[in-house]
PDB file of C-alpha atoms in Angstrom:
ATOM      1  CA  UNK A   1      78.273  95.970 106.107  1.00 92.00           C
ATOM      2  CA  UNK A   2      78.710  93.546 109.008  1.00 92.00           C
ATOM      3  CA  UNK A   3      76.574  90.901 107.305  1.00 92.00           C
ATOM      4  CA  UNK A   4      78.388  91.467 104.020  1.00 94.00           C
ATOM      5  CA  UNK A   5      81.653  90.295 105.633  1.00 94.00           C
ATOM      6  CA  UNK A   6      80.306  86.722 105.588  1.00 96.00           C
ATOM      7  CA  UNK A   7      80.582  86.784 101.786  1.00 96.00           C
ATOM      8  CA  UNK A   8      83.997  85.815 100.371  1.00 97.00           C
ATOM      9  CA  UNK A   9      83.317  87.697  97.098  1.00 97.00           C
ATOM     10  CA  UNK A  10      82.091  90.925  98.668  1.00 97.00           C
ATOM     11  CA  UNK A  11      84.789  93.114  97.097  1.00 97.00           C
ATOM     12  CA  UNK A  12      84.164  91.671  93.633  1.00 97.00           C
ATOM     13  CA  UNK A  13      80.407  92.244  93.985  1.00 97.00           C
ATOM     14  CA  UNK A  14      80.843  95.823  95.175  1.00 97.00           C
ATOM     15  CA  UNK A  15      83.325  96.508  92.353  1.00 97.00           C
ATOM     16  CA  UNK A  16      80.892  95.037  89.841  1.00 97.00           C
ATOM     17  CA  UNK A  17      78.051  97.229  91.079  1.00 97.00           C
ATOM     18  CA  UNK A  18      80.293 100.276  90.818  1.00 98.00           C
ATOM     19  CA  UNK A  19      80.747  99.638  87.087  1.00 97.00           C
ATOM     20  CA  UNK A  20      77.333 101.323  86.748  1.00 98.00           C
ATOM     21  CA  UNK A  21      76.876 105.080  86.487  1.00 97.00           C
ATOM     22  CA  UNK A  22      73.752 104.997  88.671  1.00 98.00           C
ATOM     23  CA  UNK A  23      72.832 102.666  91.539  1.00 98.00           C
ATOM     24  CA  UNK A  24      69.310 103.069  92.950  1.00 97.00           C
ATOM     25  CA  UNK A  25      68.084 101.671  96.271  1.00 96.00           C
ATOM     26  CA  UNK A  26      64.594 101.396  97.750  1.00 94.00           C
ATOM     27  CA  UNK A  27      65.447 102.941 101.111  1.00 94.00           C
ATOM     28  CA  UNK A  28      67.876 105.496 102.462  1.00 94.00           C
ATOM     29  CA  UNK A  29      69.030 102.882 104.976  1.00 92.00           C
ATOM     30  CA  UNK A  30      70.070 100.622 102.077  1.00 94.00           C
ATOM     31  CA  UNK A  31      71.895 103.472 100.343  1.00 96.00           C
ATOM     32  CA  UNK A  32      73.726 104.268 103.559  1.00 95.00           C
ATOM     33  CA  UNK A  33      74.718 100.627 104.144  1.00 96.00           C
ATOM     34  CA  UNK A  34      76.054 100.377 100.597  1.00 97.00           C
ATOM     35  CA  UNK A  35      78.204 103.504 100.798  1.00 96.00           C
ATOM     36  CA  UNK A  36      79.604 102.455 104.199  1.00 96.00           C
ATOM     37  CA  UNK A  37      80.474  99.022 102.777  1.00 97.00           C
ATOM     38  CA  UNK A  38      82.192 100.603  99.751  1.00 97.00           C
ATOM     39  CA  UNK A  39      84.258 102.879 101.986  1.00 96.00           C
ATOM     40  CA  UNK A  40      85.229 100.088 104.397  1.00 95.00           C
ATOM     41  CA  UNK A  41      85.894  97.327 101.855  1.00 96.00           C
ATOM     42  CA  UNK A  42      87.328  99.274  98.909  1.00 97.00           C
ATOM     43  CA  UNK A  43      88.538 102.510 100.490  1.00 96.00           C
ATOM     44  CA  UNK A  44      86.841 104.715  97.861  1.00 97.00           C
ATOM     45  CA  UNK A  45      85.828 108.304  98.569  1.00 95.00           C
ATOM     46  CA  UNK A  46      82.090 108.523  99.192  1.00 96.00           C
ATOM     47  CA  UNK A  47      79.592 111.300  99.824  1.00 94.00           C
ATOM     48  CA  UNK A  48      75.908 110.924 100.627  1.00 90.00           C
ATOM     49  CA  UNK A  49      74.996 110.317  96.968  1.00 95.00           C
ATOM     50  CA  UNK A  50      78.253 109.574  95.141  1.00 97.00           C
ATOM     51  CA  UNK A  51      81.209 107.206  95.027  1.00 98.00           C
ATOM     52  CA  UNK A  52      84.456 108.288  93.380  1.00 97.00           C
ATOM     53  CA  UNK A  53      85.962 105.381  91.380  1.00 96.00           C
ATOM     54  CA  UNK A  54      89.200 106.533  89.741  1.00 94.00           C
ATOM     55  CA  UNK A  55      88.207 109.319  87.333  1.00 95.00           C
ATOM     56  CA  UNK A  56      84.509 108.293  87.398  1.00 96.00           C
ATOM     57  CA  UNK A  57      81.685 109.387  89.689  1.00 97.00           C
ATOM     58  CA  UNK A  58      78.967 106.837  90.458  1.00 98.00           C
ATOM     59  CA  UNK A  59      75.645 108.319  91.582  1.00 98.00           C
ATOM     60  CA  UNK A  60      73.923 106.443  94.447  1.00 98.00           C
ATOM     61  CA  UNK A  61      70.282 107.429  94.893  1.00 96.00           C
ATOM     62  CA  UNK A  62      67.131 106.390  96.725  1.00 96.00           C
ATOM     63  CA  UNK A  63      64.299 105.594  94.282  1.00 95.00           C
ATOM     64  CA  UNK A  64      61.519 103.654  96.052  1.00 95.00           C
ATOM     65  CA  UNK A  65      59.325 101.491  93.826  1.00 95.00           C
ATOM     66  CA  UNK A  66      55.723 102.691  93.524  1.00 95.00           C
ATOM     67  CA  UNK A  67      52.368 101.572  92.116  1.00 97.00           C
ATOM     68  CA  UNK A  68      50.375 102.679  89.085  1.00 97.00           C
ATOM     69  CA  UNK A  69      48.345 105.248  91.018  1.00 97.00           C
ATOM     70  CA  UNK A  70      46.495 106.603  87.973  1.00 97.00           C
ATOM     71  CA  UNK A  71      45.354 103.139  86.924  1.00 97.00           C
ATOM     72  CA  UNK A  72      44.151 102.282  90.441  1.00 98.00           C
ATOM     73  CA  UNK A  73      42.318 105.608  90.753  1.00 96.00           C
ATOM     74  CA  UNK A  74      40.649 105.069  87.384  1.00 97.00           C
ATOM     75  CA  UNK A  75      39.310 101.708  88.579  1.00 97.00           C
ATOM     76  CA  UNK A  76      38.262 103.105  91.963  1.00 96.00           C
ATOM     77  CA  UNK A  77      36.249 105.970  90.489  1.00 95.00           C
ATOM     78  CA  UNK A  78      34.653 103.866  87.734  1.00 96.00           C
ATOM     79  CA  UNK A  79      30.996 103.024  88.357  1.00 95.00           C
ATOM     80  CA  UNK A  80      31.778  99.362  87.658  1.00 97.00           C
ATOM     81  CA  UNK A  81      33.788  99.256  90.894  1.00 97.00           C
ATOM     82  CA  UNK A  82      30.610  99.355  92.988  1.00 96.00           C
ATOM     83  CA  UNK A  83      29.268  96.339  91.082  1.00 97.00           C
ATOM     84  CA  UNK A  84      32.528  94.464  91.656  1.00 97.00           C
ATOM     85  CA  UNK A  85      32.379  95.281  95.364  1.00 97.00           C
ATOM     86  CA  UNK A  86      28.816  93.927  95.525  1.00 97.00           C
ATOM     87  CA  UNK A  87      29.880  90.715  93.770  1.00 97.00           C
ATOM     88  CA  UNK A  88      32.752  90.221  96.202  1.00 96.00           C
ATOM     89  CA  UNK A  89      30.478  90.800  99.192  1.00 96.00           C
ATOM     90  CA  UNK A  90      28.180  88.064  97.927  1.00 96.00           C
ATOM     91  CA  UNK A  91      30.940  85.677  96.859  1.00 95.00           C
ATOM     92  CA  UNK A  92      32.846  85.921 100.155  1.00 94.00           C
ATOM     93  CA  UNK A  93      29.726  86.278 102.345  1.00 93.00           C
ATOM     94  CA  UNK A  94      30.926  89.610 103.717  1.00 96.00           C
ATOM     95  CA  UNK A  95      27.902  90.437 105.856  1.00 93.00           C
ATOM     96  CA  UNK A  96      29.607  91.926 108.915  1.00 96.00           C
ATOM     97  CA  UNK A  97      30.064  95.622 109.738  1.00 97.00           C
ATOM     98  CA  UNK A  98      33.874  95.281 110.020  1.00 98.00           C
ATOM     99  CA  UNK A  99      36.024  93.792 107.252  1.00 98.00           C
ATOM    100  CA  UNK A 100      39.783  93.297 107.344  1.00 98.00           C
ATOM    101  CA  UNK A 101      41.987  92.032 104.521  1.00 98.00           C
ATOM    102  CA  UNK A 102      45.438  90.653 103.817  1.00 98.00           C
ATOM    103  CA  UNK A 103      46.815  90.105 100.310  1.00 97.00           C
ATOM    104  CA  UNK A 104      50.107  88.260  99.937  1.00 95.00           C
ATOM    105  CA  UNK A 105      52.166  85.749  98.070  1.00 92.00           C
ATOM    106  CA  UNK A 106      52.211  82.553 100.139  1.00 91.00           C
ATOM    107  CA  UNK A 107      55.746  83.189 101.280  1.00 89.00           C
ATOM    108  CA  UNK A 108      57.292  82.692 104.718  1.00 90.00           C
ATOM    109  CA  UNK A 109      58.604  86.288 104.713  1.00 94.00           C
ATOM    110  CA  UNK A 110      55.103  87.794 104.559  1.00 96.00           C
ATOM    111  CA  UNK A 111      54.171  87.118 108.197  1.00 97.00           C
ATOM    112  CA  UNK A 112      50.779  85.556 107.429  1.00 97.00           C
ATOM    113  CA  UNK A 113      50.975  83.139 110.385  1.00 97.00           C
ATOM    114  CA  UNK A 114      51.822  85.988 112.764  1.00 98.00           C
ATOM    115  CA  UNK A 115      48.898  87.967 111.332  1.00 98.00           C
ATOM    116  CA  UNK A 116      46.495  85.094 111.929  1.00 98.00           C
ATOM    117  CA  UNK A 117      47.791  84.762 115.500  1.00 98.00           C
ATOM    118  CA  UNK A 118      46.981  88.446 116.054  1.00 98.00           C
ATOM    119  CA  UNK A 119      43.492  88.051 114.562  1.00 98.00           C
ATOM    120  CA  UNK A 120      42.895  85.024 116.817  1.00 98.00           C
ATOM    121  CA  UNK A 121      44.047  86.927 119.910  1.00 98.00           C
ATOM    122  CA  UNK A 122      41.776  89.831 118.959  1.00 98.00           C
ATOM    123  CA  UNK A 123      38.769  87.499 118.746  1.00 98.00           C
ATOM    124  CA  UNK A 124      39.735  85.955 122.077  1.00 98.00           C
ATOM    125  CA  UNK A 125      40.018  89.357 123.764  1.00 97.00           C
ATOM    126  CA  UNK A 126      36.891  90.741 122.159  1.00 97.00           C
ATOM    127  CA  UNK A 127      34.089  88.134 121.971  1.00 96.00           C
ATOM    128  CA  UNK A 128      31.774  90.922 120.762  1.00 96.00           C
ATOM    129  CA  UNK A 129      33.761  91.053 117.490  1.00 96.00           C
ATOM    130  CA  UNK A 130      33.184  87.409 116.596  1.00 95.00           C
ATOM    131  CA  UNK A 131      29.897  88.258 114.876  1.00 94.00           C
ATOM    132  CA  UNK A 132      30.990  91.721 113.738  1.00 96.00           C
ATOM    133  CA  UNK A 133      34.369  91.065 112.086  1.00 97.00           C
ATOM    134  CA  UNK A 134      35.307  89.139 108.952  1.00 98.00           C
ATOM    135  CA  UNK A 135      38.952  88.833 107.931  1.00 98.00           C
ATOM    136  CA  UNK A 136      39.695  88.003 104.286  1.00 98.00           C
ATOM    137  CA  UNK A 137      43.104  86.505 103.500  1.00 98.00           C
ATOM    138  CA  UNK A 138      44.046  86.271  99.825  1.00 97.00           C
ATOM    139  CA  UNK A 139      47.059  83.997  99.350  1.00 94.00           C
ATOM    140  CA  UNK A 140      48.740  83.861  95.961  1.00 91.00           C
ATOM    141  CA  UNK A 141      50.542  80.508  95.460  1.00 87.00           C
ATOM    142  CA  UNK A 142      54.304  80.931  95.095  1.00 83.00           C
ATOM    143  CA  UNK A 143      57.231  78.551  94.481  1.00 79.00           C
ATOM    144  CA  UNK A 144      55.021  75.563  95.201  1.00 77.00           C
ATOM    145  CA  UNK A 145      57.791  73.018  94.531  1.00 82.00           C
ATOM    146  CA  UNK A 146      60.056  74.330  97.295  1.00 85.00           C
ATOM    147  CA  UNK A 147      59.565  72.549 100.628  1.00 86.00           C
ATOM    148  CA  UNK A 148      59.829  75.635 102.838  1.00 83.00           C
ATOM    149  CA  UNK A 149      56.995  77.250 100.855  1.00 85.00           C
ATOM    150  CA  UNK A 150      54.886  74.080 100.907  1.00 89.00           C
ATOM    151  CA  UNK A 151      55.331  73.904 104.677  1.00 91.00           C
ATOM    152  CA  UNK A 152      54.196  77.483 105.257  1.00 91.00           C
ATOM    153  CA  UNK A 153      51.108  76.977 103.060  1.00 92.00           C
ATOM    154  CA  UNK A 154      50.179  73.883 105.096  1.00 94.00           C
ATOM    155  CA  UNK A 155      50.690  75.810 108.337  1.00 95.00           C
ATOM    156  CA  UNK A 156      48.453  78.669 107.101  1.00 96.00           C
ATOM    157  CA  UNK A 157      45.751  76.176 106.081  1.00 96.00           C
ATOM    158  CA  UNK A 158      45.819  74.633 109.577  1.00 97.00           C
ATOM    159  CA  UNK A 159      45.806  78.020 111.312  1.00 98.00           C
ATOM    160  CA  UNK A 160      42.774  79.267 109.353  1.00 97.00           C
ATOM    161  CA  UNK A 161      40.881  76.044 110.089  1.00 97.00           C
ATOM    162  CA  UNK A 162      41.780  76.301 113.784  1.00 98.00           C
ATOM    163  CA  UNK A 163      40.568  79.912 114.071  1.00 98.00           C
ATOM    164  CA  UNK A 164      37.315  79.190 112.260  1.00 97.00           C
ATOM    165  CA  UNK A 165      36.660  76.112 114.418  1.00 96.00           C
ATOM    166  CA  UNK A 166      37.415  77.982 117.618  1.00 97.00           C
ATOM    167  CA  UNK A 167      35.625  81.257 116.967  1.00 97.00           C
ATOM    168  CA  UNK A 168      33.096  80.400 114.275  1.00 94.00           C
ATOM    169  CA  UNK A 169      29.643  78.987 114.553  1.00 88.00           C
ATOM    170  CA  UNK A 170      27.306  77.217 112.172  1.00 83.00           C
ATOM    171  CA  UNK A 171      27.171  79.163 108.912  1.00 82.00           C
ATOM    172  CA  UNK A 172      29.626  81.807 110.146  1.00 89.00           C
ATOM    173  CA  UNK A 173      33.422  81.720 109.889  1.00 95.00           C
ATOM    174  CA  UNK A 174      35.466  84.773 110.906  1.00 97.00           C
ATOM    175  CA  UNK A 175      38.286  84.099 108.393  1.00 98.00           C
ATOM    176  CA  UNK A 176      37.684  83.779 104.641  1.00 97.00           C
ATOM    177  CA  UNK A 177      40.728  82.288 102.961  1.00 97.00           C
ATOM    178  CA  UNK A 178      41.114  82.433  99.196  1.00 95.00           C
ATOM    179  CA  UNK A 179      44.145  80.722  97.669  1.00 93.00           C
ATOM    180  CA  UNK A 180      44.452  82.373  94.250  1.00 91.00           C
ATOM    181  CA  UNK A 181      45.433  85.638  92.631  1.00 91.00           C
ATOM    182  CA  UNK A 182      42.910  88.385  91.889  1.00 93.00           C
ATOM    183  CA  UNK A 183      42.693  90.497  88.762  1.00 95.00           C
ATOM    184  CA  UNK A 184      43.483  94.146  89.424  1.00 96.00           C
ATOM    185  CA  UNK A 185      39.815  95.251  89.196  1.00 97.00           C
ATOM    186  CA  UNK A 186      38.757  92.686  91.802  1.00 97.00           C
ATOM    187  CA  UNK A 187      41.736  93.528  93.981  1.00 97.00           C
ATOM    188  CA  UNK A 188      40.903  97.235  93.972  1.00 98.00           C
ATOM    189  CA  UNK A 189      37.281  96.407  94.827  1.00 98.00           C
ATOM    190  CA  UNK A 190      38.504  94.340  97.779  1.00 98.00           C
ATOM    191  CA  UNK A 191      40.696  97.232  98.960  1.00 98.00           C
ATOM    192  CA  UNK A 192      37.659  99.514  98.788  1.00 98.00           C
ATOM    193  CA  UNK A 193      35.543  97.081 100.837  1.00 97.00           C
ATOM    194  CA  UNK A 194      38.005  96.846 103.693  1.00 98.00           C
ATOM    195  CA  UNK A 195      37.953  98.774 106.946  1.00 98.00           C
ATOM    196  CA  UNK A 196      41.573  97.780 107.483  1.00 98.00           C
ATOM    197  CA  UNK A 197      44.393  96.114 105.586  1.00 98.00           C
ATOM    198  CA  UNK A 198      47.204  94.201 107.300  1.00 98.00           C
ATOM    199  CA  UNK A 199      50.720  94.054 105.864  1.00 98.00           C
ATOM    200  CA  UNK A 200      52.763  92.095 108.421  1.00 98.00           C
ATOM    201  CA  UNK A 201      55.947  91.254 106.518  1.00 97.00           C
ATOM    202  CA  UNK A 202      58.829  89.779 108.490  1.00 97.00           C
ATOM    203  CA  UNK A 203      61.186  91.237 105.882  1.00 94.00           C
ATOM    204  CA  UNK A 204      60.257  93.209 102.776  1.00 94.00           C
ATOM    205  CA  UNK A 205      62.196  95.595 100.556  1.00 92.00           C
ATOM    206  CA  UNK A 206      59.055  97.701 100.038  1.00 95.00           C
ATOM    207  CA  UNK A 207      55.673  95.906  99.779  1.00 96.00           C
ATOM    208  CA  UNK A 208      53.354  97.233  97.102  1.00 97.00           C
ATOM    209  CA  UNK A 209      50.113  95.951  98.668  1.00 97.00           C
ATOM    210  CA  UNK A 210      50.493  98.680 101.295  1.00 98.00           C
ATOM    211  CA  UNK A 211      50.774 101.349  98.601  1.00 98.00           C
ATOM    212  CA  UNK A 212      47.975  99.849  96.481  1.00 98.00           C
ATOM    213  CA  UNK A 213      45.596  99.922  99.449  1.00 98.00           C
ATOM    214  CA  UNK A 214      46.314 103.604 100.074  1.00 97.00           C
ATOM    215  CA  UNK A 215      46.027 104.439  96.362  1.00 97.00           C
ATOM    216  CA  UNK A 216      42.635 102.694  96.149  1.00 97.00           C
ATOM    217  CA  UNK A 217      41.090 104.655  99.017  1.00 96.00           C
ATOM    218  CA  UNK A 218      39.695 107.633  97.152  1.00 91.00           C
ATOM    219  CA  UNK A 219      37.241 107.952 100.071  1.00 93.00           C
ATOM    220  CA  UNK A 220      40.182 108.529 102.491  1.00 92.00           C
ATOM    221  CA  UNK A 221      38.754 105.809 104.780  1.00 94.00           C
ATOM    222  CA  UNK A 222      40.353 102.561 105.887  1.00 96.00           C
ATOM    223  CA  UNK A 223      43.357 101.876 108.116  1.00 98.00           C
ATOM    224  CA  UNK A 224      46.663 100.351 107.075  1.00 98.00           C
ATOM    225  CA  UNK A 225      48.312  98.169 109.732  1.00 98.00           C
ATOM    226  CA  UNK A 226      51.906  97.966 108.541  1.00 98.00           C
ATOM    227  CA  UNK A 227      54.985  96.053 109.655  1.00 98.00           C
ATOM    228  CA  UNK A 228      57.970  98.172 110.593  1.00 98.00           C
ATOM    229  CA  UNK A 229      60.071  95.532 108.792  1.00 97.00           C
ATOM    230  CA  UNK A 230      58.576  96.449 105.400  1.00 97.00           C
ATOM    231  CA  UNK A 231      60.270  99.225 103.445  1.00 96.00           C
ATOM    232  CA  UNK A 232      56.888 100.909 102.934  1.00 97.00           C
ATOM    233  CA  UNK A 233      56.876 101.814 106.643  1.00 97.00           C
ATOM    234  CA  UNK A 234      59.636 104.342 105.882  1.00 94.00           C
ATOM    235  CA  UNK A 235      57.195 106.255 103.636  1.00 94.00           C
ATOM    236  CA  UNK A 236      53.649 105.583 104.879  1.00 96.00           C
ATOM    237  CA  UNK A 237      53.902 107.358 108.217  1.00 94.00           C
ATOM    238  CA  UNK A 238      50.131 107.561 108.821  1.00 96.00           C
ATOM    239  CA  UNK A 239      49.825 103.764 108.995  1.00 98.00           C
ATOM    240  CA  UNK A 240      49.596 101.934 112.319  1.00 98.00           C
ATOM    241  CA  UNK A 241      53.160 100.616 112.512  1.00 98.00           C
ATOM    242  CA  UNK A 242      53.580  97.234 114.206  1.00 98.00           C
ATOM    243  CA  UNK A 243      56.272  94.676 114.958  1.00 98.00           C
ATOM    244  CA  UNK A 244      54.850  91.408 113.559  1.00 98.00           C
ATOM    245  CA  UNK A 245      56.816  89.358 116.109  1.00 98.00           C
ATOM    246  CA  UNK A 246      55.094  91.199 118.978  1.00 98.00           C
ATOM    247  CA  UNK A 247      51.683  89.526 118.846  1.00 98.00           C
ATOM    248  CA  UNK A 248      50.357  91.434 121.876  1.00 98.00           C
ATOM    249  CA  UNK A 249      51.334  94.801 120.386  1.00 98.00           C
ATOM    250  CA  UNK A 250      50.099  93.693 116.970  1.00 98.00           C
ATOM    251  CA  UNK A 251      46.701  92.840 118.504  1.00 98.00           C
ATOM    252  CA  UNK A 252      46.608  96.188 120.320  1.00 98.00           C
ATOM    253  CA  UNK A 253      46.936  97.906 116.911  1.00 97.00           C
ATOM    254  CA  UNK A 254      44.109  95.815 115.447  1.00 97.00           C
ATOM    255  CA  UNK A 255      41.876  96.577 118.392  1.00 96.00           C
TER     256      UNK A 255
END
């Protein structure tokens, strides 16, 4: 509600939203902020899940977005998944006992640079992991004509090169960086290969990669390292919850 006061048209926007019979939010925090704003700006009667607008009642619910669990499970349990995992191991030269992954749009809100800083600090702290750990970052190009996105892609490119130069050796680079999207079958195979998955969003309404990783782990193995600034952290309580701005604490979680 405090941020909303910046907006000159806040009352018109709230009134427009209240023309609906149902308003659904990802998180309870968002629902709560909305109802407080409606009460403060418009003076309407609100309860936890309703707003009274004249003779109408608007329902305000929390309905977090999810993933197609059945489809992911079907891929995971299909015998072809093992073949796809083997192909990915070969293609990405995944020959170390520990494999970590990140899968993101190349977007400045996803915290990829902070993630790479944490991986670098881990390799600095733990020289024994330099030959035991491979981190795979899949970056899906996004809004490539917008300067802020172009700048973050260039920064990620430089950071990956810097880490590999610093901690790699001939024929061995600790970070594998793939700049393209993956089909769902290949993505699920990658989830199944990983010992850990990092979701380090600086701001995210939910983040479906976190949920996809969990859904893919039929074996109940693997660790999700999840930003507290992603909405998924409100649901996935068994993840290792991190603050992506706290690189020391982030690295502690990885270790």
